[in-house]
XYZ file of C-alpha atoms in Angstrom:
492
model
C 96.887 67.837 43.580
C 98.179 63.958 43.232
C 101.403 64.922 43.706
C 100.494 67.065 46.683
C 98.766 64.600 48.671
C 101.276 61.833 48.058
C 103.601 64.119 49.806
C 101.401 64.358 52.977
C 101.176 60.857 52.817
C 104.779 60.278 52.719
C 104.956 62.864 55.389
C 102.388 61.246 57.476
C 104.075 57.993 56.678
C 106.964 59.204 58.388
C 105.567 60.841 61.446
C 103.828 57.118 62.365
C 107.417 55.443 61.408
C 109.104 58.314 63.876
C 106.222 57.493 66.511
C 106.462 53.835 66.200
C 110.688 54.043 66.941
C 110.193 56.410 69.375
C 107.773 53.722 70.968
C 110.726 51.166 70.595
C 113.325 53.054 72.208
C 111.221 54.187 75.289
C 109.693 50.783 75.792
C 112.405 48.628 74.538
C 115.885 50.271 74.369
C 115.302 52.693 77.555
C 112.899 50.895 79.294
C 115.257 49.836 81.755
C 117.133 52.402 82.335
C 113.908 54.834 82.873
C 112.499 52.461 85.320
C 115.572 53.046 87.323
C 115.638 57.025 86.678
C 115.638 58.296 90.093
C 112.465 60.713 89.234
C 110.622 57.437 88.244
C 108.464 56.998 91.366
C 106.721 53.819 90.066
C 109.229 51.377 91.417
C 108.832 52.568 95.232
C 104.928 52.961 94.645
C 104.658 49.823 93.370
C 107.399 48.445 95.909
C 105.683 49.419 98.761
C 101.992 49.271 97.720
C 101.617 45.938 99.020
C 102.574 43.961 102.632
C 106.291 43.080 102.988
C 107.227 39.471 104.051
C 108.356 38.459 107.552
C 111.536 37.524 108.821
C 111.008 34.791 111.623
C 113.319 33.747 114.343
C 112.402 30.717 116.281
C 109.706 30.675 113.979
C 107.531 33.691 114.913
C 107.646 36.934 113.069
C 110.006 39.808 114.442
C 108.908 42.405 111.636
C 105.338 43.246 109.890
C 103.794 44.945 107.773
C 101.113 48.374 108.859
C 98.472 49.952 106.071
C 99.235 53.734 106.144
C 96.696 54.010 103.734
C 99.272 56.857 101.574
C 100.594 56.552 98.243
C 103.370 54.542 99.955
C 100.767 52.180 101.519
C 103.046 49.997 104.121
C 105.718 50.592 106.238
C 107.678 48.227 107.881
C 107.307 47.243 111.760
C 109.526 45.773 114.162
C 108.805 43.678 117.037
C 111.391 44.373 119.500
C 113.056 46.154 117.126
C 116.445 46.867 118.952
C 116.958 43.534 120.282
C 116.921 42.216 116.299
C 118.272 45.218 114.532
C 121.810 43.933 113.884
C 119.911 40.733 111.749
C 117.347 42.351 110.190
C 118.127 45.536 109.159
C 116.026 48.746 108.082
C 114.118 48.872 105.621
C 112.862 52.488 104.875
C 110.849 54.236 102.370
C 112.958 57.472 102.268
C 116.800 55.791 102.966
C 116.890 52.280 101.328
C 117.777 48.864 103.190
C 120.441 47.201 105.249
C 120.814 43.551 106.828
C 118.464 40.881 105.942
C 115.972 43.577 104.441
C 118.674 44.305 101.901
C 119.889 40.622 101.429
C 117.205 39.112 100.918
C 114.733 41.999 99.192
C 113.741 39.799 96.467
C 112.068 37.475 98.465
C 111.133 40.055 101.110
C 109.197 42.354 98.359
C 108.061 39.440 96.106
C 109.714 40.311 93.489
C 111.739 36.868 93.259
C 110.804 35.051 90.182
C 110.811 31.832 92.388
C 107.997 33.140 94.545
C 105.918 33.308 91.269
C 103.828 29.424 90.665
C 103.944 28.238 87.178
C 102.082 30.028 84.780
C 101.207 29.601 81.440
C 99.109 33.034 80.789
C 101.848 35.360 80.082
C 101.903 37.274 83.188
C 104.462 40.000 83.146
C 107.809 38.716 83.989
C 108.408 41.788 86.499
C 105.323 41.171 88.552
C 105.170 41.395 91.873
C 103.911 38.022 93.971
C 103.410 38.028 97.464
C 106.300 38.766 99.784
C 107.891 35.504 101.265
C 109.343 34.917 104.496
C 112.830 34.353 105.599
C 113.768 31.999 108.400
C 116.540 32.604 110.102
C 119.019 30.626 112.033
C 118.903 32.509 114.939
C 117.668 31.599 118.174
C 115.583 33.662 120.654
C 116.720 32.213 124.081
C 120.740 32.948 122.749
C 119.788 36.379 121.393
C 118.364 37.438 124.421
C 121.101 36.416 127.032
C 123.827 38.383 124.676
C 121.394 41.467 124.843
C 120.889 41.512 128.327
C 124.854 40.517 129.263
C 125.807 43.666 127.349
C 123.143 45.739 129.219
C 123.303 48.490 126.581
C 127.117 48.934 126.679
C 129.162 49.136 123.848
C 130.020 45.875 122.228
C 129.186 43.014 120.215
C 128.163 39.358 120.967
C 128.119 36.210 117.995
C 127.351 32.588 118.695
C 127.604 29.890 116.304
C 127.114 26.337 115.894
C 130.005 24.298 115.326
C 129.185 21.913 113.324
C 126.972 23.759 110.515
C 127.751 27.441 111.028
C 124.290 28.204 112.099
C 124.608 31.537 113.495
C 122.887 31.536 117.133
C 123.180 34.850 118.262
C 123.768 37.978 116.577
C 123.670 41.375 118.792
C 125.565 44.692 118.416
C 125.104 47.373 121.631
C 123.622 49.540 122.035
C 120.889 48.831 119.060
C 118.403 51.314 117.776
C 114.679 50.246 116.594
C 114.283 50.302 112.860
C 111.233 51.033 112.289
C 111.605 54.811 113.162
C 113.095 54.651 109.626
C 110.115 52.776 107.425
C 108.323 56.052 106.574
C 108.732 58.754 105.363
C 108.544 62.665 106.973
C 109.972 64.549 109.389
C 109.886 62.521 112.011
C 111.814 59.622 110.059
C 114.402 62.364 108.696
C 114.778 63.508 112.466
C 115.595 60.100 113.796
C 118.062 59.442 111.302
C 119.681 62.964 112.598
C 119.843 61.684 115.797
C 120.674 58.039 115.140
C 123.851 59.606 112.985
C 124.681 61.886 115.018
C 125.206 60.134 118.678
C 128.632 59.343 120.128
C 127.354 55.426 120.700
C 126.322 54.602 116.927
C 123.977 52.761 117.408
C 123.301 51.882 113.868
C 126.645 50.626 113.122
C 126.525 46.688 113.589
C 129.618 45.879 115.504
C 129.050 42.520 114.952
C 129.373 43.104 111.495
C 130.716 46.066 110.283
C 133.205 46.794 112.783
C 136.665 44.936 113.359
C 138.445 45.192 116.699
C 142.524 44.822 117.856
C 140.875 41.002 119.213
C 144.232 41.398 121.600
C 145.372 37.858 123.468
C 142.516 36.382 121.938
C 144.365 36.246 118.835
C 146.421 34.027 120.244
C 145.152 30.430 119.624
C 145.524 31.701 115.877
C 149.125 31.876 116.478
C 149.090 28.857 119.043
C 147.752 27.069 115.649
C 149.951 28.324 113.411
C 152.577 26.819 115.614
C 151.653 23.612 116.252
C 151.012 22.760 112.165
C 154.463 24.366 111.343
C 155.652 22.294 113.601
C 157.535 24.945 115.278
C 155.687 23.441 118.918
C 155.254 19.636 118.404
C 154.405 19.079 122.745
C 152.400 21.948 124.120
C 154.262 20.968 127.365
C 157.431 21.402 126.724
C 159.695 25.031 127.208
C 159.143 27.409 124.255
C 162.615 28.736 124.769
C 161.481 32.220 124.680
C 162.338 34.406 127.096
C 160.469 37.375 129.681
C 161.082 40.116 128.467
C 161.528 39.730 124.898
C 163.158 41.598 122.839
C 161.346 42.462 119.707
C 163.207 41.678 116.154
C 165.830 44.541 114.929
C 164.759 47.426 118.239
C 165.572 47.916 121.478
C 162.035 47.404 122.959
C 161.695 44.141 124.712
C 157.964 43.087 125.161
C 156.421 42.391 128.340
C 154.104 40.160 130.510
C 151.113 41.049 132.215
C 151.138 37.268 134.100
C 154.377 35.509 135.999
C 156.260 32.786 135.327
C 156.707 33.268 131.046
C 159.858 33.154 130.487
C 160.741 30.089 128.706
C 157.334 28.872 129.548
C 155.668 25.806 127.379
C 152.755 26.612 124.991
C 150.270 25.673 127.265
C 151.010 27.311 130.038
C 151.538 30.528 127.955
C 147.542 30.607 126.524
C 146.233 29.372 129.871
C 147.963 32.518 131.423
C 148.376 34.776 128.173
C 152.216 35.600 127.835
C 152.362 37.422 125.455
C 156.205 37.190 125.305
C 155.862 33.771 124.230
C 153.179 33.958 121.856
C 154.846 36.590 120.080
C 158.417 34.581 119.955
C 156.183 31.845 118.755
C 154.762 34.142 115.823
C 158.253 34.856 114.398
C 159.681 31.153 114.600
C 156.676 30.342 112.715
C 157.441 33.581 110.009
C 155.169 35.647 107.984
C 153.499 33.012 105.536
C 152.451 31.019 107.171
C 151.284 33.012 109.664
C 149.696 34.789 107.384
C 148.182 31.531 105.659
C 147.185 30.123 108.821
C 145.229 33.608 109.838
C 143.228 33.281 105.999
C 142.246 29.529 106.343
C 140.131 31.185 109.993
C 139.179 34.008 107.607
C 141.094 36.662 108.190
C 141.730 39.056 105.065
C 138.706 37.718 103.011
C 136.602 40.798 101.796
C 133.718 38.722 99.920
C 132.089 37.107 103.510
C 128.341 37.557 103.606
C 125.987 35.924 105.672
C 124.259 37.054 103.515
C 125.063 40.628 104.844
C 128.291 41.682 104.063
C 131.011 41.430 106.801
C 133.581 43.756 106.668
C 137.246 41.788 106.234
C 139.249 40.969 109.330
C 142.828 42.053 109.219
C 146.282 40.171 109.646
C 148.668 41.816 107.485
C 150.580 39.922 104.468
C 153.727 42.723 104.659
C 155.634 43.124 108.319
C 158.783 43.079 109.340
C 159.621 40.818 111.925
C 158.937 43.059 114.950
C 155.450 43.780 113.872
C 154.786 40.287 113.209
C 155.540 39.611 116.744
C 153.043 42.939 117.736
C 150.651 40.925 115.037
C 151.282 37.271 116.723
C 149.618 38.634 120.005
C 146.276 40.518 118.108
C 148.120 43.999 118.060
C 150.148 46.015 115.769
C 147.491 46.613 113.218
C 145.493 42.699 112.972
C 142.065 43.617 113.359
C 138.880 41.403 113.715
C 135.001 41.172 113.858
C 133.265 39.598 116.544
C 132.337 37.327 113.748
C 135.553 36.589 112.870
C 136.775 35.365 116.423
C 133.807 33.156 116.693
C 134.724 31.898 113.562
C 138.052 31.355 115.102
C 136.211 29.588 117.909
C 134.080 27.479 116.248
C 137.119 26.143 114.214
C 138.436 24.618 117.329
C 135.399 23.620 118.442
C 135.015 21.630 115.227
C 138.017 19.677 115.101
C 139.281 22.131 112.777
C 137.086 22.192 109.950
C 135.465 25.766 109.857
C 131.474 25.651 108.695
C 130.357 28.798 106.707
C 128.629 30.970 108.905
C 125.362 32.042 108.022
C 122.147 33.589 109.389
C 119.530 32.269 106.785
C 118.247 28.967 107.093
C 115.577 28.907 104.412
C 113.194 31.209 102.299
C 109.869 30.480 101.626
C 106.871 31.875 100.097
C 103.658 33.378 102.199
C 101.963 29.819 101.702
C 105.169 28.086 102.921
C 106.314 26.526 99.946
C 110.354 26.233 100.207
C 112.224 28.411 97.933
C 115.704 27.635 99.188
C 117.534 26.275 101.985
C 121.138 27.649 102.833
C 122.980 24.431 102.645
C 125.990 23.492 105.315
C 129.288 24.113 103.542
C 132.879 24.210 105.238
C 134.551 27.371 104.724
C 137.789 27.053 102.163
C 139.520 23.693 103.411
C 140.150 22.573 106.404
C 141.859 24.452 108.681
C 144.031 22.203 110.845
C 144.287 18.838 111.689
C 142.445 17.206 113.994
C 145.350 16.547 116.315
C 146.319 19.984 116.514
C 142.173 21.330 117.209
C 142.184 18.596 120.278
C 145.711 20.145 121.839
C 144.262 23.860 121.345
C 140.538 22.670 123.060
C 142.727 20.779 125.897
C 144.341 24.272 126.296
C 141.231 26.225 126.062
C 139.820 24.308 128.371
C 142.587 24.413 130.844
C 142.209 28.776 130.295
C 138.697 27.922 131.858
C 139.221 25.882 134.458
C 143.229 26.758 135.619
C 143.574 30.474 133.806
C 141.973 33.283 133.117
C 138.903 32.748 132.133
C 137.155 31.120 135.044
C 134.020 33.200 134.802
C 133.182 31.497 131.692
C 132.593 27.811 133.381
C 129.497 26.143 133.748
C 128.899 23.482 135.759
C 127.727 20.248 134.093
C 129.570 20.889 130.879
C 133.449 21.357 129.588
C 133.977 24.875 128.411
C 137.349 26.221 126.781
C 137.806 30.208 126.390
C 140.353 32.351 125.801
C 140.842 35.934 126.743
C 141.688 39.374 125.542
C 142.620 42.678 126.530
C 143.540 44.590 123.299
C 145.487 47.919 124.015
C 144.358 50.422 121.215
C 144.965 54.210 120.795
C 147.654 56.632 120.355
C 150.252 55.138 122.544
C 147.459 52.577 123.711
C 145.946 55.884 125.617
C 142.500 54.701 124.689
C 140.824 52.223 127.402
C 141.540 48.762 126.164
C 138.938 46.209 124.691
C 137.736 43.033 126.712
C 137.311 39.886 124.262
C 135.952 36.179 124.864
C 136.104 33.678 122.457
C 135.157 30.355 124.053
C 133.213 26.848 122.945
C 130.825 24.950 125.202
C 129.594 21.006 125.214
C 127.353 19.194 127.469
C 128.326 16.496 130.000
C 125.903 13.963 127.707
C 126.908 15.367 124.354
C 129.753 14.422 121.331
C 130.395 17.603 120.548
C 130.406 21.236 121.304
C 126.874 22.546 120.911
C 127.849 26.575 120.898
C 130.954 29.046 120.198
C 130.947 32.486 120.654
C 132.835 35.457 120.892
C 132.052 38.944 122.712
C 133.907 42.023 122.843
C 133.358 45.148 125.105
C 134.519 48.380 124.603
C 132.943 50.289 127.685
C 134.403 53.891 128.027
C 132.777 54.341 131.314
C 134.567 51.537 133.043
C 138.230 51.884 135.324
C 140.879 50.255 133.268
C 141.533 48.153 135.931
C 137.714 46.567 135.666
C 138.311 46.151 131.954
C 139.704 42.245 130.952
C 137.991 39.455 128.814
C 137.720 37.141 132.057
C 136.357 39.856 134.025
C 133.657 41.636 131.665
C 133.530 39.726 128.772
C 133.881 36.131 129.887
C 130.237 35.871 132.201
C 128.287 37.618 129.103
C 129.486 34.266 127.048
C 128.415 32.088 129.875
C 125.542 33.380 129.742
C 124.889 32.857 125.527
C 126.531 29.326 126.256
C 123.777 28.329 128.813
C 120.933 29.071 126.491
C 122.634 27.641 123.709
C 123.205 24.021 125.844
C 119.934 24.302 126.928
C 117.902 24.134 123.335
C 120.689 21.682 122.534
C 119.718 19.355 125.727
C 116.095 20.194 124.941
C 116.357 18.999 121.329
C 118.039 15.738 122.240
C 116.039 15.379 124.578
């Protein structure tokens, strides 16, 4: 009998060994990985069982938070959802995050271990604090002149300022309002049907996500490229190049949409966009450093984020010489974002030294205790000379006020621009794209206050009615205005 029950003790013993490992691997080994097992609803319950942070723009809330009183207690709101939709994002209890919802979750859902005060008592390192807020950099006045300019067309709009990279303006058209996506249901599953399934995508974020042919705009890359080679040394002087001309190793011969280019000076050639020039220009300066001067704006850098990801703008690092002339005036296959050119602008603007762009300025928690503050920080190195950014603003400005891009002036400040009509297409059948890039500085201030950049692609319109000056030009007058106004008002 001994013997008997010191075998069911052994046994026993064994069973609460084989319990307590099986404890250990499903709270220690697994535990991870099982709180991330897609049929673990815990996570989202506990995710959403409590009010979501803000994101605040001029320092009011665009988003909130409303008690459905569900298992998923609150969904997200939007205040004027579409007009903020390319910064914030969704944020959706049946299809995940995007934008600022997405960057910044952490701080958004309180699950940030910097939201948390000190403690002492042991409090589970996973908890949940209150959601913080993030304040972005964008401003209202800006925002809502690039919305209106684009009156629901399709298109993008970015400002920036200069000298930190303080993104101003941020709109993609047409928008959508997020929070048809915060719940859950058939009504949320139906509007992401229709929001995926419409010609206009309205959820893509051209600003963004979406890179363009930028077309003539291109141009002051090349003009740069140029001048630091020191393939141009006086922007007045004849390029040499002549109207038509003939591309590298073909038969084609490149033309002019504007007079007077052949052998034309540098200056006269971006304040009247020949692209027979610019092109010429592209090839005496050669592939690398084209190609290096196009990376130092940006161009082919896949790891941007704002903190959303951008998707990378395109100048290609393998062409023969005839496509590097196609590439030299934004075509062939160079591609950019709308955040990309005003990166280009701002870069002039500047005096060539390119500020990260970014649309956070600082997180905080509910109370308002700072978490952490973007900081300014110049993209790469610098990106030309000083010398060289004055000659390209001279010329920008001349565009404005000799060229094509009159309709971007304002009266009581110096504005430079430079415009774009990108052919695109099979055989450039496809209606062509209208780009602005331009910079703007007040009569009283020391330097420029906005830049921006908006493209237009608008199906609807007669090709003829399509160019940057025309459609694209008064929508960045418009962005400019606001932008020197808050400036004025906050030196004022």
């Amino acid at each position: 009998m001994t013997r008997q029950i010191r075998h069911t003790a052994a046994f026993c013993l064994l069973l609460l060994v084989a319990l307590l490992a099986n404890a250990v691997r499903v709270q220690g080994v697994e535990a991870e990985s099982l709180d991330k097992h897609p049929g673990n609803p815990r996570p989202t319950v506990d995710r959403f069982g409590r009010p979501r942070g803000n994101i605040l723009v001029d320092g009011s809330p665009v988003t909130g938070s409303r008690d459905t009183h569900q298992r998923l207690r609150y969904e997200r709101t939007y205040t004027q959802g579409p007009l903020y939709a390319p910064v914030t994002g969704y944020v959706s209890q049946t299809y995940g995050s995007t934008g600022i919802e997405n960057a910044e979750d952490g701080i958004l859902g309180g699950s940030d271990p910097r939201l948390a005060p000190l403690s002492f008592s042991g409090d589970h390192p996973h908890a949940r604090s209150a959601g913080g807020q993030v304040v972005t950099t964008i401003e209202k006045p800006a925002q809502r002149a690039a919305y209106a300019g684009l009156k629901g067309r399709r298109g993008a709009v970015v400002a920036i300022e200069p000298a930190s990279g303080r993104i101003l303006a941020l709109v993609s058209s047409p928008s959508y309002d997020p929070g048809v996506l915060s719940g859950t249901g058939r009504r949320v599953t139906d509007a992401w049907s229709r929001l995926n399934h419409t010609d206009t995508q309205p959820m893509l974020n051209r600003a963004l996500r979406q890179s363009y042919p930028p077309g003539s705009a291109f141009k002051i890359v090349t003009a740069a490229a140029a001048l630091e080679s020191g393939v141009v040394k006086d922007v007045d002087a004849p390029t040499g190049i002549p109207a038509p001309y003939p591309l590298p190793g073909t038969d084609t011969s490149l033309p002019n949409e504007a007079d007077g280019c052949g052998n034309a000076s540098l200056k006269y050639a971006i304040t009247w966009s020949c692209n027979t020039v610019m092109a010429g220009l592209g090839v005496k300066v050669g592939l690398a450093k084209m190609v290096g001067t196009a990376e130092k704006f940006g161009f082919n850098d896949p790891s941007l984020r704002i903190p959303s990801p951008v998707a990378a703008s395109r100048f290609d690092q393998h062409m023969s010489p005839d496509q590097l002339a196609l590439s030299s005036i934004g075509q062939y296959d160079t591609t950019a974002t709308p955040l990309q050119m005003a990166m280009v602008s701002a870069a002039v603007a500047n005096g060539g030294v390119l500020r990260y762009p970014r649309l956070v300025d600082h997180t905080e928690t509910a109370s308002g205790r700072l978490v952490s503050r973007d900081p300014d920080r110049t993209y790469n190195k610098r990106v030309m000379s000083p010398a060289t950014a004055r000659k390209l603003r001279q010329m920008m400005v001349n565009v404005v006020r000799a060229g094509t891009g009159g309709k971007g002036a304002i009266k009581g400040a110096t504005v430079g621009g430079k415009t774009g009509t990108a052919q695109h297409g099979v055989h450039n059948a496809g209606l062509p794209y209208a780009w602005f890039i331009a910079w703007a500085q007040a009569k009283d201030a020391t330097s420029p206050a906005v830049a921006v950049a908006v493209v237009v692609e608008d199906a609807e319109a007669d090709r003829a009615d399509i160019s940057g000056g025309g459609v694209a030009a008064p929508i960045a007058k418009a962005v400019m205005k606001a932008a020197l106004a808050r400036d004025r008002a906050g030196r004022g």
